[in-house]
Amino acid sequence: MTTNLHELFTDTRLNLHSIHLIDRAKTPEGAVVLGALAHRHAHGYLGLPFDECKAVSYFYGGLVALGLIKRIEEVVARHGIRKLLLLTRDGFAIADYLTAYGFDACSYDVVYSSRRMCLVPLLTRKEWWVLPMLFPRRHEAVYDLHVELQRLNLADVANITNFVTNDWDEFVRHLEREVPWEALVGDETDVYRDYLRSVIGATPIDAVAIVDVGWGLNSHRAIESILGQRLHGIYCGTHAHAYHTDLIDGSLFLHGQPSDRTERLMGAVEVLELFFSDASPSAIRMERRGPDGLFSPVLHDRDPEDMSRDIYVRHVQRGIRTFLQDVKPFSGEMDTSVVTDLAAEVMGNIAVNPTPGEYGTIGKIPHAREIGASRHSPISNWWRPPSHNAPPTPPEPSASGDVRPSLRVAARLAVSAVLGAKNARYLTRFVTGRIK
C-alpha cells in the first residue's frame, strides 16, 4: 500500500529537489520535517486544487521560522536574556510565531519601529551614514528635496528652499550642509528614546535582545545610538556589510558568512521577508498624546497595493503557524545548527531553482523596498532565479511499491537515540499517517 512518504516523494507539484535535500541529510530533524509535511500532504492540507502559497509557507517558511526560534532559544540560554524587543512590522509576525510555538524562554514585546522611524532622528546628530538608506541612489533619477522629504513624512516643507538635481552626490552634500534637520525632525529623537526605555523598563540592558529579520542592521545600529547603549541582536541573517558587534547572532548567516550561502539567499531576500511580513501599517514616528503623555505611533496610510499584499501575508502566516505547531512536540531535542542548515539548504534551492508554480505564485506578490512611502512591484522584479528547471525525476519505487521500504525502521533507529523510543514510535506513526 502506498505510504504518505511515497506520495510526497512522487508529487511533481512540489519542489522535489528541496524535499530530496532534506532526505539526503539523513538527520532526525529532517525526519521530523518530512514527517510533518508528509502527514499534511496526505490529509489534503495543501489543497485541491494544489495551493502553492500554502505549500511554500508551510515547508520553507515554517523551517526558516523554526530555525530563528531555535536560535533565539539558544541565545537566551547562553546570555541570560530576559526580554526580547520584536521590531515591527516583522515583529508582529515573529510574536505570532513565538505564540504558536509556545515559546516561554523569556518575555517578549512588539516594539514599534521602522527604518524611517529609527534613522531620521539621527539626522539631528549629523550621523550622515543614514543618508544613503533614507535617500538611496537611483538610476537616472532626479532628486527633488521637497519630494524626498515628503516621502519620509517630515514636517511641512513649505518653508524649506527646494533643491533639485540629477547628481546624487551633490544632493547628499546639500542634505548635509543646507537642510535644517533640527526644525524638520523636532523632538522625534527624545520621544522615541523615552518610548524604548519604557518598553525595556527595569530589565538590565545586557539582558535585552532585539529580534528582527535582519540584513543590514541599520535599525539596530540606530537604536543603539539613540539609547547610547549596545544591545544583543538575533536575526535570520546579516550580510557582509551589515553593522556588526559580538552581541549579534544570525540563524541562517552572520556578517556574510558562510559567503556562498549568504550570496544565494540574498538573491531571494524578498521571499525570506515575505515569511515575516505582517498585514499592518508601517510606523512613521512615535508621539506623546493626551494629558498622561501616552506613547502612540503615527502610522502610514495603507495604499491599495499594500492592502492587496495582505491576502498573501495572512495565508503565509497560517502555513507557518501550522508547521510550528506540528513540529513543537519534537523541537526540544532538535539541534539548532541542523535546523538552520536544513532551512538554508531548501531556501538556497528555491532561490535559484523554484518550480514554475513556486515562482509564478510567489513572484507575483507585491513588495516594496524603499523607506517611507514607496511603490510596490512584484517580488519577481528582484527575485530572478537563473533557471526555472523542472523538479528532478522522483526515484523509482522499489519492488514493494514503497520508495523507501526500510525508512520506518531506519528513522526509528536514528531518532530513538535522540528522542527516546516512545517519541520515535510517535514520529514514525506521524510520518506514515497513522496519527490523524
Coordinates of C-alpha atoms in Angstrom, one line a residue:
M1 CA 0.0 0.0 0.0
T2 CA 1.3 3.5 -0.9
T3 CA 2.6 5.4 2.1
N4 CA 2.4 9.1 2.9
L5 CA 6.1 9.4 2.2
H6 CA 5.8 7.7 -1.2
E7 CA 3.0 10.1 -2.1
L8 CA 5.1 13.0 -1.0
F9 CA 8.2 11.9 -2.9
T10 CA 6.3 11.4 -6.1
D11 CA 4.1 14.5 -6.2
T12 CA 5.6 16.6 -9.0
R13 CA 3.6 19.7 -8.0
L14 CA 6.1 20.0 -5.1
N15 CA 9.8 21.1 -5.4
L16 CA 11.1 17.6 -5.2
H17 CA 14.7 18.7 -5.2
S18 CA 14.1 20.7 -2.0
I19 CA 12.5 17.6 -0.4
H20 CA 15.4 15.4 -1.5
L21 CA 17.8 17.8 0.1
I22 CA 16.1 17.2 3.4
D23 CA 16.0 13.5 2.9
R24 CA 19.7 13.2 1.9
A25 CA 20.8 15.0 5.1
K26 CA 19.7 11.8 7.0
T27 CA 19.1 13.6 10.3
P28 CA 16.4 13.2 12.9
E29 CA 15.5 16.8 12.4
G30 CA 14.9 16.2 8.7
A31 CA 12.8 13.2 9.5
V32 CA 10.6 15.4 11.7
V33 CA 10.2 17.9 8.9
L34 CA 9.4 15.4 6.2
G35 CA 7.1 13.5 8.6
A36 CA 5.1 16.7 9.2
L37 CA 5.0 17.6 5.5
A38 CA 4.0 14.0 4.5
H39 CA 1.2 13.9 7.1
R40 CA -0.3 17.2 6.0
H41 CA 0.2 16.3 2.3
A42 CA -1.6 13.0 2.7
H43 CA -4.6 14.6 4.5
G44 CA -5.2 17.3 2.0
Y45 CA -3.7 20.3 3.8
L46 CA -2.1 21.6 0.6
G47 CA -5.4 21.8 -1.0
L48 CA -7.4 20.7 -4.0
P49 CA -6.5 22.3 -6.3
F50 CA -3.0 22.5 -5.1
D51 CA -2.3 25.6 -3.1
E52 CA 1.3 26.7 -4.0
C53 CA 1.3 29.6 -1.5
K54 CA 0.4 27.3 1.4
A55 CA 3.0 24.7 0.4
V56 CA 5.8 27.3 0.3
S57 CA 4.8 28.9 3.6
Y58 CA 4.4 25.6 5.4
F59 CA 7.6 23.9 4.2
Y60 CA 10.1 26.8 3.5
G61 CA 8.6 29.5 5.8
G62 CA 8.0 27.1 8.6
L63 CA 11.5 25.8 8.5
V64 CA 13.0 29.3 8.4
A65 CA 10.8 30.4 11.3
L66 CA 11.7 27.3 13.3
G67 CA 15.4 28.0 12.7
L68 CA 15.1 31.6 14.0
I69 CA 13.1 30.4 17.1
K70 CA 15.7 27.7 17.9
R71 CA 18.5 30.3 17.6
I72 CA 16.5 32.7 19.9
E73 CA 16.2 29.9 22.5
E74 CA 19.9 29.2 22.2
V75 CA 21.0 32.9 22.6
V76 CA 18.5 33.4 25.5
A77 CA 20.0 30.5 27.4
R78 CA 23.6 31.4 26.6
H79 CA 23.4 35.1 27.6
G80 CA 20.7 35.1 30.2
I81 CA 18.3 37.2 28.0
R82 CA 15.2 38.2 29.9
K83 CA 13.3 40.3 27.3
L84 CA 13.1 40.3 23.5
L85 CA 12.2 43.5 21.6
L86 CA 10.5 42.4 18.4
L87 CA 10.8 45.2 15.9
T88 CA 7.7 46.0 13.7
R89 CA 6.4 45.3 11.2
D90 CA 8.1 41.9 11.2
G91 CA 7.8 41.8 15.0
F92 CA 4.1 41.2 14.8
A93 CA 4.6 38.1 12.7
I94 CA 7.5 36.9 14.9
A95 CA 5.4 37.3 18.0
D96 CA 2.6 35.3 16.3
Y97 CA 5.1 32.5 15.6
L98 CA 6.5 32.5 19.1
T99 CA 3.0 32.2 20.5
A100 CA 2.1 29.4 18.1
Y101 CA 5.3 27.6 19.0
G102 CA 4.7 28.0 22.7
F103 CA 7.9 30.0 23.4
D104 CA 8.4 30.6 27.1
A105 CA 12.2 31.1 27.5
C106 CA 11.7 34.8 28.3
S107 CA 9.3 37.6 27.8
Y108 CA 8.9 39.5 24.5
D109 CA 7.3 42.7 23.4
V110 CA 6.5 44.1 20.0
V111 CA 8.2 47.4 19.6
Y112 CA 7.1 50.0 17.0
S113 CA 9.9 50.6 14.7
S114 CA 10.8 51.1 11.0
R115 CA 13.9 52.2 9.2
R116 CA 12.4 55.6 8.8
M117 CA 11.5 55.8 12.5
C118 CA 15.0 54.8 13.6
L119 CA 17.1 56.6 11.1
V120 CA 15.5 60.0 10.7
P121 CA 16.2 61.1 14.3
L122 CA 19.9 60.6 13.8
L123 CA 19.9 63.4 11.2
T124 CA 19.8 65.9 14.0
R125 CA 23.0 64.4 15.3
K126 CA 24.7 64.7 11.9
E127 CA 25.1 61.0 11.7
W128 CA 25.4 61.1 7.9
W129 CA 25.8 57.4 7.5
V130 CA 22.0 57.2 7.4
L131 CA 21.7 59.3 4.3
P132 CA 22.2 56.5 1.7
M133 CA 19.5 54.5 3.4
L134 CA 17.0 57.3 3.6
F135 CA 17.8 58.8 0.2
P136 CA 19.0 55.9 -1.9
R137 CA 20.9 56.4 -5.2
R138 CA 18.5 55.6 -8.1
H139 CA 19.4 55.0 -11.8
E140 CA 18.8 58.1 -14.0
A141 CA 16.8 59.8 -11.2
V142 CA 16.0 63.4 -10.5
Y143 CA 16.4 64.2 -6.8
D144 CA 13.8 66.7 -5.6
L145 CA 14.3 67.8 -2.0
H146 CA 10.6 68.6 -1.3
V147 CA 9.5 65.3 -2.8
E148 CA 12.1 63.3 -0.9
L149 CA 11.3 65.0 2.5
Q150 CA 7.5 64.4 1.9
R151 CA 8.2 60.7 1.2
L152 CA 9.7 60.5 4.6
N153 CA 6.7 62.2 6.2
L154 CA 8.7 65.0 7.7
A155 CA 7.1 68.3 8.8
D156 CA 5.7 70.9 6.4
V157 CA 8.4 71.6 3.9
A158 CA 6.9 74.8 2.6
N159 CA 9.5 77.0 4.4
I160 CA 12.4 74.9 3.1
T161 CA 14.0 76.1 0.0
N162 CA 13.7 73.4 -2.7
F163 CA 16.7 71.9 -4.4
V164 CA 16.6 69.7 -7.5
T165 CA 19.5 67.8 -9.2
N166 CA 20.2 64.6 -11.0
D167 CA 23.5 64.3 -9.3
W168 CA 23.1 62.1 -6.2
D169 CA 26.5 63.1 -4.6
E170 CA 25.6 66.8 -5.0
F171 CA 22.2 66.1 -3.5
V172 CA 23.7 64.4 -0.4
R173 CA 26.1 67.3 0.1
H174 CA 23.1 69.6 0.1
L175 CA 21.4 67.4 2.7
E176 CA 24.4 67.6 4.9
R177 CA 25.0 71.4 4.7
E178 CA 21.8 73.2 3.9
V179 CA 18.8 71.3 5.4
P180 CA 17.7 72.4 9.0
W181 CA 17.2 69.0 10.3
E182 CA 16.5 70.1 13.9
A183 CA 13.5 72.1 12.7
L184 CA 12.2 69.3 10.5
V185 CA 12.7 66.4 12.9
G186 CA 11.7 68.2 16.1
D187 CA 11.5 66.1 19.2
E188 CA 11.3 62.7 17.5
T189 CA 14.7 61.6 18.9
D190 CA 13.7 62.3 22.5
V191 CA 10.2 60.8 22.2
Y192 CA 11.5 57.6 20.6
R193 CA 14.2 57.2 23.2
D194 CA 11.7 57.5 26.0
Y195 CA 9.4 55.0 24.3
L196 CA 12.2 52.4 24.0
R197 CA 13.2 52.9 27.6
S198 CA 9.5 52.5 28.7
V199 CA 9.4 49.1 26.9
I200 CA 12.7 47.9 28.4
G201 CA 11.6 49.0 31.8
A202 CA 13.7 47.6 34.7
T203 CA 15.3 44.9 32.6
P204 CA 19.1 45.3 32.6
I205 CA 20.2 46.3 29.2
D206 CA 22.6 43.3 28.9
A207 CA 19.5 41.1 29.3
V208 CA 17.7 42.7 26.4
A209 CA 17.8 41.5 22.8
I210 CA 16.5 43.0 19.6
V211 CA 14.9 40.4 17.2
D212 CA 14.2 41.1 13.6
V213 CA 14.6 39.5 10.2
G214 CA 17.9 41.4 9.6
W215 CA 20.2 42.0 6.6
G216 CA 22.0 45.5 7.1
L217 CA 21.0 46.1 10.8
N218 CA 20.8 49.8 10.3
S219 CA 17.8 50.0 12.7
H220 CA 19.8 48.1 15.3
R221 CA 22.7 50.5 15.0
A222 CA 20.3 53.4 15.2
I223 CA 18.6 52.2 18.3
E224 CA 21.9 51.7 20.0
S225 CA 22.8 55.3 19.1
I226 CA 19.5 56.6 20.4
L227 CA 19.8 54.7 23.7
G228 CA 23.6 55.2 24.0
Q229 CA 24.0 51.5 24.8
R230 CA 24.8 48.3 23.0
L231 CA 22.2 45.5 22.8
H232 CA 22.1 41.9 21.8
G233 CA 20.6 41.2 18.5
I234 CA 19.1 38.0 17.0
Y235 CA 18.4 37.9 13.2
C236 CA 17.7 35.5 10.4
G237 CA 20.8 36.8 8.7
T238 CA 23.2 39.8 8.3
H239 CA 25.1 40.4 5.1
A240 CA 28.8 41.1 4.8
H241 CA 28.5 44.9 5.0
A242 CA 26.0 44.9 7.9
Y243 CA 26.5 46.6 11.2
H244 CA 28.1 44.0 13.5
T245 CA 29.2 43.5 17.1
D246 CA 30.0 40.5 19.2
L247 CA 26.5 40.7 20.7
I248 CA 24.8 39.9 17.3
D249 CA 23.7 36.4 16.2
G250 CA 22.2 35.1 13.0
S251 CA 20.3 31.9 12.3
L252 CA 20.9 31.4 8.5
F253 CA 24.1 33.5 8.1
L254 CA 26.0 36.1 10.1
H255 CA 28.1 39.0 8.7
G256 CA 28.0 37.5 5.3
Q257 CA 29.3 34.0 6.4
P258 CA 29.1 31.4 5.0
S259 CA 29.7 33.5 1.9
D260 CA 28.2 31.2 -0.7
R261 CA 25.1 30.7 1.4
T262 CA 24.7 34.4 2.0
E263 CA 25.0 35.2 -1.7
R264 CA 22.4 32.6 -2.7
L265 CA 19.9 33.5 0.0
M266 CA 20.3 37.3 -0.5
G267 CA 19.3 36.6 -4.2
A268 CA 15.8 35.7 -2.9
V269 CA 15.7 38.0 0.1
E270 CA 12.2 39.2 -0.8
V271 CA 11.0 35.6 -0.3
L272 CA 12.5 35.5 3.1
E273 CA 11.0 38.8 4.0
L274 CA 7.6 37.6 2.9
F275 CA 7.7 34.9 5.6
F276 CA 7.9 37.6 8.3
S277 CA 5.7 40.2 6.7
D278 CA 2.7 41.5 8.6
A279 CA -0.6 43.0 7.4
S280 CA -0.3 46.1 9.5
P281 CA 0.6 49.8 8.7
S282 CA 4.2 50.8 8.9
A283 CA 5.2 53.2 11.7
I284 CA 6.4 56.7 10.8
R285 CA 7.3 58.1 14.3
M286 CA 6.3 57.9 17.9
E287 CA 4.3 60.7 19.6
R288 CA 3.1 61.5 23.1
R289 CA -0.6 62.2 23.3
G290 CA -3.2 63.1 25.9
P291 CA -2.7 64.5 29.4
D292 CA -0.8 61.5 30.5
G293 CA 1.7 61.7 27.6
L294 CA 0.9 58.1 26.5
F295 CA 3.0 56.9 23.6
S296 CA 1.2 56.5 20.3
P297 CA 2.6 55.6 16.9
V298 CA 1.9 57.7 13.8
L299 CA 1.2 55.1 11.1
H300 CA 1.3 55.2 7.3
D301 CA -2.0 55.3 5.4
R302 CA -2.4 51.9 3.6
D303 CA -2.4 52.0 -0.1
P304 CA -4.3 49.5 -2.3
E305 CA -1.1 47.7 -3.3
D306 CA 0.0 47.2 0.3
M307 CA -3.5 46.0 1.2
S308 CA -3.6 43.5 -1.7
R309 CA -0.4 42.0 -0.2
D310 CA -2.3 41.3 3.0
I311 CA -4.2 38.5 1.3
Y312 CA -0.9 36.6 0.7
V313 CA 0.6 37.6 4.1
R314 CA -2.2 36.2 6.1
H315 CA -2.1 33.0 4.0
V316 CA 1.7 32.7 4.6
Q317 CA 1.4 33.2 8.3
R318 CA -1.3 30.5 8.7
G319 CA 1.0 28.0 7.0
I320 CA 4.0 28.9 9.2
R321 CA 1.9 28.7 12.4
T322 CA 0.6 25.3 11.4
F323 CA 4.2 24.0 10.8
L324 CA 5.4 25.3 14.1
Q325 CA 2.5 23.6 16.0
D326 CA 3.2 20.4 14.1
V327 CA 6.9 20.1 15.0
K328 CA 6.7 21.5 18.5
P329 CA 6.4 18.1 20.2
F330 CA 9.9 17.2 18.8
S331 CA 11.6 20.7 18.9
G332 CA 13.2 20.3 22.3
E333 CA 15.5 17.6 21.0
M334 CA 16.2 19.2 17.6
D335 CA 19.7 20.7 17.2
T336 CA 19.7 24.4 16.3
S337 CA 22.5 24.2 13.8
V338 CA 21.0 21.2 12.0
V339 CA 17.6 23.0 11.7
T340 CA 19.2 26.2 10.4
D341 CA 21.3 24.3 7.9
L342 CA 18.2 22.5 6.6
A343 CA 16.4 25.8 6.3
A344 CA 19.4 27.3 4.4
E345 CA 19.6 24.3 2.0
V346 CA 16.0 24.4 0.9
M347 CA 15.9 28.2 0.7
G348 CA 19.1 28.1 -1.3
N349 CA 17.3 25.8 -3.7
I350 CA 14.1 27.8 -4.1
A351 CA 16.3 30.9 -4.6
V352 CA 17.9 29.5 -7.8
N353 CA 15.7 26.6 -8.8
P354 CA 12.0 27.2 -7.9
T355 CA 9.3 25.2 -9.7
P356 CA 7.2 27.2 -12.2
G357 CA 4.4 27.1 -9.7
E358 CA 6.5 28.4 -6.9
Y359 CA 8.0 31.2 -9.0
G360 CA 4.6 32.1 -10.6
T361 CA 2.8 32.3 -7.3
I362 CA 5.4 33.9 -5.0
G363 CA 6.8 36.1 -7.7
K364 CA 3.6 38.0 -8.3
I365 CA 3.1 39.1 -4.7
P366 CA 3.6 42.9 -4.3
H367 CA 6.7 44.1 -2.4
A368 CA 8.2 47.5 -1.6
R369 CA 11.9 48.1 -0.9
E370 CA 12.4 51.8 -0.2
I371 CA 12.0 53.5 3.2
G372 CA 8.8 55.6 3.6
A373 CA 6.1 55.9 1.0
S374 CA 7.3 53.9 -2.0
R375 CA 5.9 52.0 -4.9
H376 CA 5.2 48.3 -4.9
S377 CA 6.5 45.9 -7.6
P378 CA 6.1 42.1 -7.9
I379 CA 8.7 40.1 -6.0
S380 CA 9.8 38.7 -9.3
N381 CA 11.1 42.2 -10.1
W382 CA 14.1 41.4 -7.8
W383 CA 14.0 37.7 -7.4
R384 CA 15.3 36.4 -10.7
P385 CA 16.5 32.8 -10.4
P386 CA 19.0 31.7 -13.1
S387 CA 16.8 28.9 -14.3
H388 CA 13.3 27.5 -14.0
N389 CA 14.3 23.9 -14.2
A390 CA 11.7 21.3 -13.7
P391 CA 12.0 19.4 -10.4
P392 CA 14.2 16.3 -10.5
T393 CA 12.7 13.0 -11.5
P394 CA 11.4 11.2 -8.5
P395 CA 13.2 7.9 -7.5
E396 CA 11.9 4.7 -8.9
P397 CA 9.7 2.7 -6.5
S398 CA 11.1 -0.5 -5.1
A399 CA 9.6 -3.8 -5.8
S400 CA 7.3 -3.5 -2.8
G401 CA 5.9 -0.2 -4.2
D402 CA 7.4 1.9 -1.4
V403 CA 10.1 4.5 -2.2
R404 CA 12.0 3.7 0.9
P405 CA 10.8 0.2 2.2
S406 CA 13.2 0.4 5.2
L407 CA 12.6 4.1 6.1
R408 CA 10.4 3.3 9.0
V409 CA 13.0 1.1 10.6
A410 CA 15.9 3.4 9.8
A411 CA 14.0 6.5 11.0
R412 CA 13.1 4.9 14.3
L413 CA 16.7 3.7 14.9
A414 CA 18.1 7.2 14.1
V415 CA 15.5 9.1 16.1
S416 CA 15.4 6.8 19.1
A417 CA 18.9 7.8 20.2
V418 CA 17.8 11.4 20.3
L419 CA 14.1 11.4 21.2
G420 CA 13.8 8.1 23.0
A421 CA 11.9 5.1 21.9
K422 CA 8.4 6.4 22.8
N423 CA 8.8 9.6 20.8
A424 CA 10.5 7.7 18.0
R425 CA 7.4 5.5 17.7
Y426 CA 5.2 8.6 17.7
L427 CA 7.2 10.2 15.0
T428 CA 7.2 7.0 12.8
R429 CA 3.4 6.8 13.2
F430 CA 3.1 10.5 12.3
V431 CA 5.2 10.0 9.2
T432 CA 3.2 7.0 7.9
G433 CA -0.1 8.7 8.5
R434 CA -1.3 6.6 11.5
I435 CA -1.9 9.8 13.6
K436 CA -4.8 11.8 12.2

